[in-house]
CSV table of C-alpha atoms in Angstrom, one decimal:
chain,number,residue,atom,x,y,z
G,518,MET,CA,121.0,140.1,22.8
G,519,ASN,CA,118.0,138.0,24.0
G,520,PRO,CA,116.6,134.5,23.7
G,521,GLY,CA,114.6,134.4,20.5
G,522,ASP,CA,117.1,136.5,18.5
G,523,ARG,CA,118.6,135.0,15.4
G,524,VAL,CA,122.4,135.1,15.8
G,525,ARG,CA,125.7,134.1,14.2
G,526,VAL,CA,128.4,132.8,16.5
G,527,ASP,CA,132.0,133.0,15.2
G,528,ARG,CA,134.2,130.7,17.2
G,529,VAL,CA,137.9,131.4,17.4
G,530,GLY,CA,140.0,128.4,16.2
G,531,ASP,CA,141.3,125.8,18.5
G,532,ALA,CA,142.4,122.2,17.8
G,533,THR,CA,139.3,121.8,15.7
G,534,GLY,CA,139.7,125.1,13.7
G,535,ASP,CA,137.4,128.1,13.2
G,536,ALA,CA,133.7,127.5,13.2
G,537,VAL,CA,130.5,129.5,12.5
G,538,TYR,CA,127.1,128.7,13.9
G,539,GLU,CA,123.8,130.3,13.0
G,540,GLY,CA,120.4,129.9,14.5
G,541,ILE,CA,118.1,131.0,17.3
G,542,LEU,CA,119.5,132.0,20.7
G,543,LEU,CA,118.2,129.9,23.5
G,544,PRO,CA,118.3,130.5,27.3
G,545,SER,CA,121.5,129.2,28.8
G,546,SER,CA,122.0,127.7,32.2
G,547,THR,CA,125.3,129.5,32.7
G,548,GLU,CA,126.7,132.9,31.9
G,549,THR,CA,129.8,131.4,30.2
G,550,GLU,CA,128.0,129.6,27.5
G,551,VAL,CA,126.0,130.6,24.4
G,552,VAL,CA,123.2,128.1,23.4
G,553,VAL,CA,122.0,128.2,19.8
G,554,LYS,CA,119.3,126.1,18.1
G,555,LEU,CA,120.7,125.4,14.7
G,556,ASP,CA,118.5,125.3,11.6
G,557,GLY,CA,118.9,121.5,11.4
G,558,GLY,CA,117.3,121.1,14.8
G,559,TYR,CA,120.2,120.5,17.1
G,560,ASN,CA,121.1,122.7,20.1
G,561,VAL,CA,124.8,123.6,20.5
G,562,GLY,CA,126.5,125.1,23.5
G,563,ILE,CA,129.5,127.4,22.8
G,564,ASP,CA,132.0,128.9,25.2
G,565,ARG,CA,131.5,132.7,25.2
G,566,ALA,CA,135.2,133.3,25.8
G,567,ASP,CA,136.2,131.9,22.5
G,568,SER,CA,133.3,133.3,20.5
G,569,GLU,CA,132.0,136.5,18.9
G,570,VAL,CA,128.2,136.7,18.8
G,571,THR,CA,126.4,138.8,16.2
G,572,VAL,CA,122.7,139.5,16.3
G,573,LEU,CA,121.3,139.0,12.7
G,574,GLU,CA,117.6,139.7,13.6
G,575,SER,CA,116.2,140.7,16.9
G,576,ASP,CA,113.2,139.0,18.6
G,577,VAL,CA,112.5,136.7,15.7
G,578,TYR,CA,109.8,135.0,17.8
G,579,SER,CA,108.6,138.0,19.7
G,580,VAL,CA,106.2,137.3,22.5
G,581,GLY,CA,104.0,140.2,23.7
G,582,GLU,CA,101.9,140.8,26.7
G,583,SER,CA,98.7,138.7,26.8
G,584,GLU,CA,95.3,140.4,27.0
G,585,SER,CA,94.5,138.5,30.1
G,586,GLY,CA,97.9,139.2,31.7
G,587,ASP,CA,98.3,135.6,32.8
G,588,GLY,CA,100.2,134.2,29.8
G,589,SER,CA,101.8,135.2,26.6
G,590,SER,CA,100.7,136.0,23.0
G,591,ILE,CA,102.2,137.1,19.8
G,592,GLU,CA,101.1,140.2,18.0
G,593,PHE,CA,97.3,140.4,17.8
G,594,ASP,CA,95.7,140.3,14.3
G,595,ASP,CA,91.9,141.0,14.1
G,596,ASP,CA,91.7,138.8,11.0
G,597,LEU,CA,92.9,135.7,12.8
G,598,PRO,CA,91.2,133.3,15.3
G,599,THR,CA,92.4,133.2,18.8
G,600,VAL,CA,93.9,129.9,20.0
G,601,SER,CA,94.9,129.3,23.6
G,602,LEU,CA,98.1,127.3,24.1
G,603,ILE,CA,98.1,125.6,27.5
G,604,SER,CA,101.3,123.9,28.6
G,605,THR,CA,101.5,121.0,31.1
G,606,GLY,CA,105.0,120.0,30.3
G,607,GLY,CA,106.2,116.8,28.6
G,608,THR,CA,108.6,116.2,25.7
G,609,ILE,CA,107.0,118.8,23.4
G,610,ALA,CA,108.0,121.4,26.0
G,611,SER,CA,111.3,119.8,26.8
G,612,THR,CA,114.9,120.4,26.1
G,613,VAL,CA,118.2,118.9,27.1
G,614,ASP,CA,119.6,119.8,30.5
G,615,TYR,CA,123.2,120.2,29.6
G,616,ARG,CA,124.3,119.7,33.3
G,617,THR,CA,123.0,116.1,33.3
G,618,GLY,CA,122.3,115.2,29.6
G,619,ALA,CA,118.7,114.4,30.5
G,620,VAL,CA,115.6,115.6,28.8
G,621,THR,CA,113.7,117.9,31.2
G,622,ALA,CA,110.4,119.8,31.0
G,623,GLN,CA,111.5,123.4,31.4
G,624,PHE,CA,109.8,125.3,28.6
G,625,ASP,CA,106.7,127.4,29.3
G,626,ALA,CA,104.1,128.4,26.7
G,627,GLU,CA,106.2,131.4,25.7
G,628,ASP,CA,109.2,129.1,24.9
G,629,VAL,CA,106.9,126.9,22.8
G,630,LEU,CA,106.0,129.9,20.6
G,631,ARG,CA,109.6,130.8,20.2
G,632,ALA,CA,110.6,127.2,19.5
G,633,VAL,CA,108.0,126.7,16.8
G,634,PRO,CA,108.2,129.6,14.4
G,635,ASP,CA,105.7,128.0,12.0
G,636,LEU,CA,103.0,128.9,14.6
G,637,ALA,CA,103.4,132.5,13.7
G,638,GLY,CA,100.6,133.9,11.4
G,639,ARG,CA,98.2,131.0,11.9
G,640,ALA,CA,96.3,132.5,14.9
G,641,ASN,CA,96.4,134.9,17.7
G,642,TYR,CA,97.8,133.1,20.8
G,643,ARG,CA,97.1,133.3,24.5
G,644,GLY,CA,99.4,131.1,26.6
G,645,ARG,CA,99.3,129.8,30.1
G,646,VAL,CA,101.1,127.2,32.1
G,647,VAL,CA,98.9,124.8,34.2
G,648,ALA,CA,101.8,122.5,35.1
G,649,ASN,CA,105.4,121.8,34.2
G,650,ILE,CA,105.6,118.1,34.7
G,651,LEU,CA,106.4,114.9,32.8
G,652,SER,CA,103.2,113.1,32.1
G,653,GLU,CA,104.0,110.1,34.3
G,654,ASN,CA,103.6,112.6,37.2
G,655,MET,CA,100.1,113.6,36.0
G,656,THR,CA,97.3,113.2,38.6
G,657,PRO,CA,93.5,113.6,38.6
G,658,ASP,CA,94.0,116.9,40.6
G,659,VAL,CA,96.0,118.3,37.6
G,660,TRP,CA,93.2,117.0,35.2
G,661,GLN,CA,90.8,119.2,37.2
G,662,ASP,CA,93.2,122.2,37.1
G,663,LEU,CA,93.5,121.8,33.4
G,664,ALA,CA,89.8,121.5,32.9
G,665,HIS,CA,89.3,124.7,34.8
G,666,ALA,CA,92.0,126.5,32.7
G,667,VAL,CA,90.5,125.3,29.4
G,668,TYR,CA,87.0,126.4,30.6
G,669,GLU,CA,88.3,129.8,31.5
G,670,GLU,CA,90.1,130.2,28.2
G,671,ILE,CA,87.0,129.3,26.2
G,672,GLU,CA,84.8,131.6,28.4
G,673,ALA,CA,87.3,134.4,27.7
G,674,GLY,CA,86.7,134.0,23.9
G,675,ALA,CA,89.2,131.5,22.7
G,676,ASP,CA,88.2,130.0,19.3
G,677,GLY,CA,90.1,126.8,20.1
G,678,VAL,CA,92.5,125.4,22.7
G,679,VAL,CA,95.7,123.4,22.2
G,680,VAL,CA,97.0,121.5,25.2
G,681,MET,CA,100.7,120.6,25.2
G,682,HIS,CA,101.1,117.3,27.1
G,683,GLY,CA,103.5,114.5,27.6
G,684,THR,CA,102.6,111.4,25.5
G,685,ASP,CA,102.9,108.7,28.2
G,686,THR,CA,99.5,109.5,29.9
G,687,MET,CA,98.0,111.8,27.3
G,688,GLN,CA,95.1,109.4,26.6
G,689,TYR,CA,94.1,109.5,30.3
G,690,THR,CA,94.0,113.3,30.4
G,691,ALA,CA,92.2,113.6,27.0
G,692,SER,CA,89.6,111.2,28.3
G,693,ALA,CA,89.2,113.2,31.5
G,694,LEU,CA,88.6,116.4,29.7
G,695,SER,CA,86.2,114.7,27.3
G,696,PHE,CA,84.0,113.9,30.2
G,697,MET,CA,84.5,117.0,32.3
G,698,LEU,CA,83.8,119.6,29.6
G,699,ASP,CA,81.0,120.3,27.2
G,700,THR,CA,82.8,122.4,24.7
G,701,PRO,CA,81.6,124.6,21.8
G,702,VAL,CA,85.1,124.8,20.3
G,703,PRO,CA,87.9,122.3,19.6
G,704,ILE,CA,90.2,121.2,22.4
G,705,VAL,CA,93.3,119.6,20.9
G,706,PHE,CA,95.9,117.6,22.8
G,707,THR,CA,99.3,117.3,21.2
G,708,GLY,CA,102.8,116.2,22.3
G,709,SER,CA,106.1,115.0,21.0
G,710,GLN,CA,107.8,111.6,21.1
G,711,ARG,CA,111.2,113.2,20.5
G,712,SER,CA,112.5,116.3,22.1
G,713,ALA,CA,113.0,119.6,20.3
G,714,ASP,CA,116.8,119.3,20.2
G,715,ARG,CA,116.7,116.2,18.0
G,716,PRO,CA,116.5,116.6,14.2
G,717,SER,CA,113.8,113.8,14.1
G,718,SER,CA,111.6,115.7,16.6
G,719,ASP,CA,107.9,115.7,15.8
G,720,ASN,CA,107.2,118.8,17.9
G,721,VAL,CA,106.9,121.3,15.1
G,722,MET,CA,104.6,119.4,12.8
G,723,ASN,CA,102.4,118.2,15.7
G,724,ALA,CA,102.1,121.7,17.1
G,725,VAL,CA,101.3,123.3,13.8
G,726,CYS,CA,98.7,120.6,12.9
G,727,ALA,CA,97.1,120.9,16.4
G,728,VAL,CA,96.7,124.7,15.9
G,729,GLU,CA,95.0,124.0,12.5
G,730,ALA,CA,92.7,121.5,14.2
G,731,ALA,CA,91.9,124.0,16.9
G,732,LYS,CA,90.6,126.3,14.2
G,733,SER,CA,88.3,123.6,12.7
G,734,ASP,CA,84.6,123.0,13.1
G,735,CYS,CA,85.0,119.9,15.3
G,736,ALA,CA,84.0,120.8,18.9
G,737,GLU,CA,85.3,117.8,20.7
G,738,VAL,CA,88.4,116.8,22.6
G,739,LEU,CA,90.9,115.6,20.0
G,740,LEU,CA,94.4,114.2,20.1
G,741,CYS,CA,96.7,115.3,17.3
G,742,MET,CA,99.9,113.3,16.6
G,743,HIS,CA,101.8,111.9,13.6
G,744,ALA,CA,99.7,109.6,11.5
G,745,THR,CA,102.8,107.9,9.9
G,746,GLU,CA,106.5,107.9,10.6
G,747,SER,CA,106.9,110.5,7.8
G,748,ASP,CA,106.2,114.3,8.1
G,749,ASP,CA,103.2,114.2,5.9
G,750,ARG,CA,100.0,114.3,8.0
G,751,CYS,CA,98.7,114.1,11.6
G,752,ALA,CA,95.8,112.0,12.7
G,753,LEU,CA,93.0,113.5,14.7
G,754,HIS,CA,91.8,111.0,17.3
G,755,ARG,CA,88.8,111.2,19.5
G,756,GLY,CA,90.0,111.8,23.1
G,757,THR,CA,88.2,108.7,24.5
G,758,ARG,CA,89.0,106.2,21.7
G,759,VAL,CA,92.8,106.7,21.4
G,760,ARG,CA,95.7,104.7,22.8
G,761,LYS,CA,99.5,105.0,22.8
G,762,ASN,CA,100.5,101.7,21.2
G,763,HIS,CA,104.3,102.2,20.7
G,764,THR,CA,106.9,103.4,23.1
G,765,SER,CA,108.9,105.6,20.7
G,766,ARG,CA,107.5,105.7,17.2
G,767,ARG,CA,106.3,109.1,16.1
G,768,ASP,CA,103.0,107.5,15.0
G,769,ALA,CA,102.5,105.8,18.3
G,770,PHE,CA,98.9,106.8,18.8
G,771,GLU,CA,96.0,104.9,17.2
G,772,THR,CA,92.3,105.1,17.3
G,773,VAL,CA,90.9,101.8,18.7
G,774,GLY,CA,87.8,100.1,17.3
G,775,SER,CA,87.2,102.7,14.7
G,776,ARG,CA,89.1,105.1,12.5
G,777,PRO,CA,90.5,108.5,13.4
G,778,LEU,CA,87.9,111.3,13.2
G,779,GLY,CA,90.0,113.2,10.7
G,780,GLU,CA,93.5,114.3,9.8
G,781,VAL,CA,95.6,117.4,9.0
G,782,ASP,CA,97.5,117.2,5.7
G,783,TYR,CA,100.7,118.9,6.6
G,784,ALA,CA,101.9,118.9,3.0
G,785,ARG,CA,98.9,121.0,2.0
G,786,LEU,CA,99.4,123.8,4.4
G,787,GLY,CA,100.0,127.2,2.8
G,788,ASP,CA,103.6,127.8,1.7
G,789,GLU,CA,103.5,131.3,3.2
G,790,LEU,CA,103.0,129.8,6.6
G,791,GLY,CA,105.1,126.6,6.6
G,792,ASP,CA,107.2,126.4,3.5
G,793,HIS,CA,104.7,123.9,1.9
G,794,ASP,CA,103.0,124.3,-1.4
G,795,GLY,CA,99.3,123.6,-1.9
G,796,ALA,CA,95.9,124.6,-0.5
G,797,GLU,CA,95.0,127.0,2.2
G,798,ALA,CA,95.5,125.8,5.8
G,799,SER,CA,91.8,125.3,6.4
G,800,ASP,CA,91.6,122.9,3.4
G,801,ALA,CA,94.3,120.7,5.0
G,802,VAL,CA,92.0,119.7,7.9
G,803,SER,CA,89.4,117.1,7.0
G,804,PHE,CA,87.0,114.9,9.0
G,805,ARG,CA,85.7,111.6,7.8
G,806,ARG,CA,83.5,110.6,10.7
G,807,PRO,CA,80.5,112.3,12.4
G,808,HIS,CA,81.5,114.7,15.2
G,809,VAL,CA,80.1,117.5,17.3
G,810,GLU,CA,80.1,120.8,15.3
G,811,ARG,CA,81.5,124.1,16.6
G,812,ASP,CA,78.9,126.0,18.7
G,813,GLU,CA,76.6,123.0,18.7
G,814,ARG,CA,76.6,122.9,22.5
G,815,ASP,CA,77.0,125.4,25.3
G,816,LEU,CA,80.1,125.6,27.4
G,817,ALA,CA,79.8,123.6,30.7
G,818,LEU,CA,82.2,122.2,33.3
G,819,HIS,CA,81.5,119.0,35.3
G,820,ASP,CA,84.8,118.5,37.0
G,821,ASP,CA,83.9,116.4,40.1
G,822,LEU,CA,85.9,113.2,40.2
G,823,GLU,CA,85.8,110.2,42.6
G,824,THR,CA,89.4,109.2,42.6
G,825,ASP,CA,89.1,106.2,44.9
G,826,VAL,CA,89.1,103.8,41.9
G,827,GLU,CA,91.5,101.1,40.9
G,828,LEU,CA,92.4,99.5,37.5
G,829,LEU,CA,93.3,95.8,38.0
G,830,LYS,CA,94.7,93.5,35.3
G,831,PHE,CA,93.8,89.8,35.6
G,832,VAL,CA,96.6,87.3,34.8
G,833,PRO,CA,96.5,83.5,34.9
G,834,GLY,CA,97.4,82.2,38.4
G,835,MET,CA,96.4,85.4,40.1
G,836,ASP,CA,95.3,85.0,43.7
G,837,PRO,CA,91.8,86.3,44.4
G,838,ALA,CA,93.3,87.9,47.5
G,839,PHE,CA,94.6,90.6,45.2
G,840,LEU,CA,91.0,92.0,45.3
G,841,ASP,CA,91.5,92.7,49.0
G,842,VAL,CA,93.2,95.9,47.9
G,843,CYS,CA,89.9,97.0,46.4
G,844,GLU,CA,88.0,96.6,49.6
G,845,GLY,CA,86.1,99.8,50.4
G,846,LYS,CA,87.0,101.3,47.1
G,847,ALA,CA,84.3,103.3,45.3
G,848,GLY,CA,85.0,101.6,42.0
G,849,VAL,CA,87.1,98.9,40.3
G,850,VAL,CA,87.9,98.4,36.6
G,851,LEU,CA,89.0,94.9,35.8
G,852,GLU,CA,90.9,94.1,32.6
G,853,GLY,CA,89.7,90.6,32.0
G,854,THR,CA,90.6,88.1,29.3
G,855,GLY,CA,88.8,87.7,26.0
G,856,LEU,CA,85.1,88.7,26.2
G,857,GLY,CA,85.6,89.8,29.8
G,858,HIS,CA,86.6,86.9,32.0
G,859,VAL,CA,88.5,86.2,35.2
G,860,HIS,CA,89.2,83.0,37.1
G,861,THR,CA,86.0,81.6,38.6
G,862,GLY,CA,87.7,81.8,42.0
G,863,PHE,CA,87.3,85.6,41.8
G,864,ILE,CA,83.6,85.7,41.4
G,865,GLU,CA,82.6,85.3,45.0
G,866,ARG,CA,85.0,88.0,46.1
G,867,ILE,CA,83.7,90.3,43.4
G,868,GLU,CA,80.1,89.8,44.6
G,869,GLU,CA,81.2,90.7,48.1
G,870,LEU,CA,82.7,94.0,46.8
G,871,VAL,CA,79.6,94.8,44.9
G,872,ASP,CA,77.4,94.0,47.9
G,873,ASP,CA,79.6,96.4,49.9
G,874,GLY,CA,78.9,99.2,47.4
G,875,THR,CA,81.9,99.0,45.0
G,876,THR,CA,81.0,99.5,41.3
G,877,VAL,CA,82.9,96.8,39.4
G,878,VAL,CA,83.3,97.3,35.6
G,879,MET,CA,84.7,94.7,33.3
G,880,THR,CA,86.9,95.6,30.3
G,881,SER,CA,89.0,93.4,28.0
G,882,GLN,CA,92.8,93.1,27.6
G,883,CYS,CA,92.2,92.4,24.0
G,884,VAL,CA,91.7,96.2,23.4
G,885,GLU,CA,89.9,95.6,20.1
G,886,GLY,CA,86.3,94.3,20.3
G,887,ARG,CA,83.8,94.5,23.1
G,888,VAL,CA,83.0,92.8,26.4
G,889,CYS,CA,80.1,90.3,26.3
G,890,ASP,CA,79.6,88.3,29.5
G,891,ARG,CA,76.5,86.5,28.2
G,892,VAL,CA,78.3,84.0,26.1
G,893,TYR,CA,80.1,81.7,28.5
G,894,ASP,CA,79.2,80.5,32.0
G,895,THR,CA,82.0,82.5,33.7
G,896,GLY,CA,80.6,85.7,32.1
G,897,ARG,CA,77.1,85.0,33.1
G,898,ASP,CA,78.2,84.3,36.7
G,899,LEU,CA,80.1,87.6,36.7
G,900,LEU,CA,76.9,89.4,35.6
G,901,ASP,CA,75.0,87.6,38.4
G,902,ALA,CA,77.6,88.9,40.8
G,903,GLY,CA,76.9,92.4,39.8
G,904,VAL,CA,79.7,93.2,37.3
G,905,VAL,CA,79.0,95.9,34.8
G,906,GLU,CA,79.9,95.2,31.2
G,907,GLY,CA,82.3,97.9,29.9
G,908,GLU,CA,81.1,97.5,26.3
G,909,ASP,CA,84.1,98.4,24.0
G,910,VAL,CA,85.4,101.2,26.2
G,911,LEU,CA,89.2,101.1,26.6
G,912,PRO,CA,90.4,100.1,30.0
G,913,GLU,CA,92.2,103.5,30.6
G,914,THR,CA,89.1,105.4,29.4
G,915,ALA,CA,86.9,103.2,31.6
G,916,LEU,CA,89.0,104.1,34.6
G,917,VAL,CA,88.5,107.8,34.0
G,918,LYS,CA,84.9,107.5,33.1
G,919,LEU,CA,84.2,105.5,36.3
G,920,MET,CA,85.9,108.3,38.3
G,921,TRP,CA,83.7,110.9,36.6
G,922,THR,CA,80.5,108.8,36.7
G,923,LEU,CA,80.7,108.0,40.4
G,924,ALA,CA,80.9,111.7,41.2
G,925,ASN,CA,78.2,112.9,38.7
G,926,ASP,CA,75.6,110.2,38.5
G,927,ASP,CA,73.3,108.6,41.0
G,928,ASP,CA,73.3,105.3,39.1
G,929,PRO,CA,77.0,104.8,38.0
G,930,ALA,CA,76.3,101.2,36.8
G,931,ALA,CA,73.7,102.4,34.3
G,932,ALA,CA,75.8,105.5,33.4
G,933,MET,CA,78.8,103.4,32.4
G,934,ALA,CA,76.8,101.8,29.6
G,935,ARG,CA,75.7,105.1,28.2
G,936,PRO,CA,77.8,106.9,25.7
G,937,VAL,CA,78.9,110.3,27.0
G,938,ALA,CA,81.8,111.4,24.8
G,939,GLY,CA,82.1,108.9,22.0
G,940,GLU,CA,83.8,106.3,24.3
G,941,VAL,CA,81.2,103.6,23.4
G,942,THR,CA,80.7,102.8,19.8
G,943,PRO,CA,77.4,101.5,18.6
G,944,ARG,CA,78.8,98.2,17.4
G,945,SER,CA,82.1,96.4,16.8
G,946,VAL,CA,82.8,95.5,13.2
G,947,PRO,CA,85.7,93.5,11.8
G,948,TRP,CA,87.0,96.1,9.4
G,949,THR,CA,87.9,98.6,12.1
């Protein structure tokens, strides 16, 4: 009896009477307990002493030896594309720690394959773990490790890459890889707002849709998450134009200033793969906006980052002395008000920072729309002080881009205005 087996647990009656549980056997933190994932999605722990366990089917989610030897894969099928699953932790790779009741990131890539049976038959999988952390603990160093791992997987022949990542900072990491990698294949980030032990978990649909997107012809960094609260479709967001706009909703992520690049219609996936009627899986992935095509560019890695950069949000009444923390920094991204403004008392200090070699980029707290510091006197004074307009780049994306630009371009101020990975749109229009 091993994790991944389908089992039936007959529990001898106590005060609550006899009970029968059927599902997938999960790893247990103790030898005295059997943990089963029920078909409804819940995990249940049962005392072994009061139970009889019968194996109904062995190794339902069998995970074999990977070709590279550094991860895991299911049975290889020459007719299927190869998708690399890279785990960094987060809710999609989390379960409940029964000792504390807390959600912890303790699944590796092999566990993800076992936990999401609908992945079987869609691709050949190679798996590797880059990190096992919740996304609030993500750092630029891990971004670089992840970029290297993705590069190696593509270089080894992966037809697409799916990155399992916590949702809280996923937009930062997706932006980082958008700048650091020229990719000939899709790189798809996905995660889960609700852990796998909850019936309302979005992990299965997000993972399945991400794999389908990784088989598509869009060779960009994408973020694949629920498009609505229902289990009907996932949106495919460009990695540099997406933002988490809700703390807990399953459709928390939105493309800002535009529409998503595409979507995966979960209801149209083949019934032989996911118990859904309709078209073949490839027909379920559609793109409505221009994008980089598969094999349109050669694989390249530009992973240098200048991490001595700050993101500072301006608020009314803020003391210009707050900018002292930025003294000596390589770069600063300001979140200004409206079109990109701060109190006029900041301008002299900003000019001093620029004169000392700090690149200062202005973004807007409004999120929608673009910075234009040529309309009002304050904006024009900021430009005279050397501030770089951040166009319509999201503040979080601007932070990552500035880190990357400072390390890879001799003229970071000019580079910040140039589109690199779809982070700057040609114009802002009211219907987006």
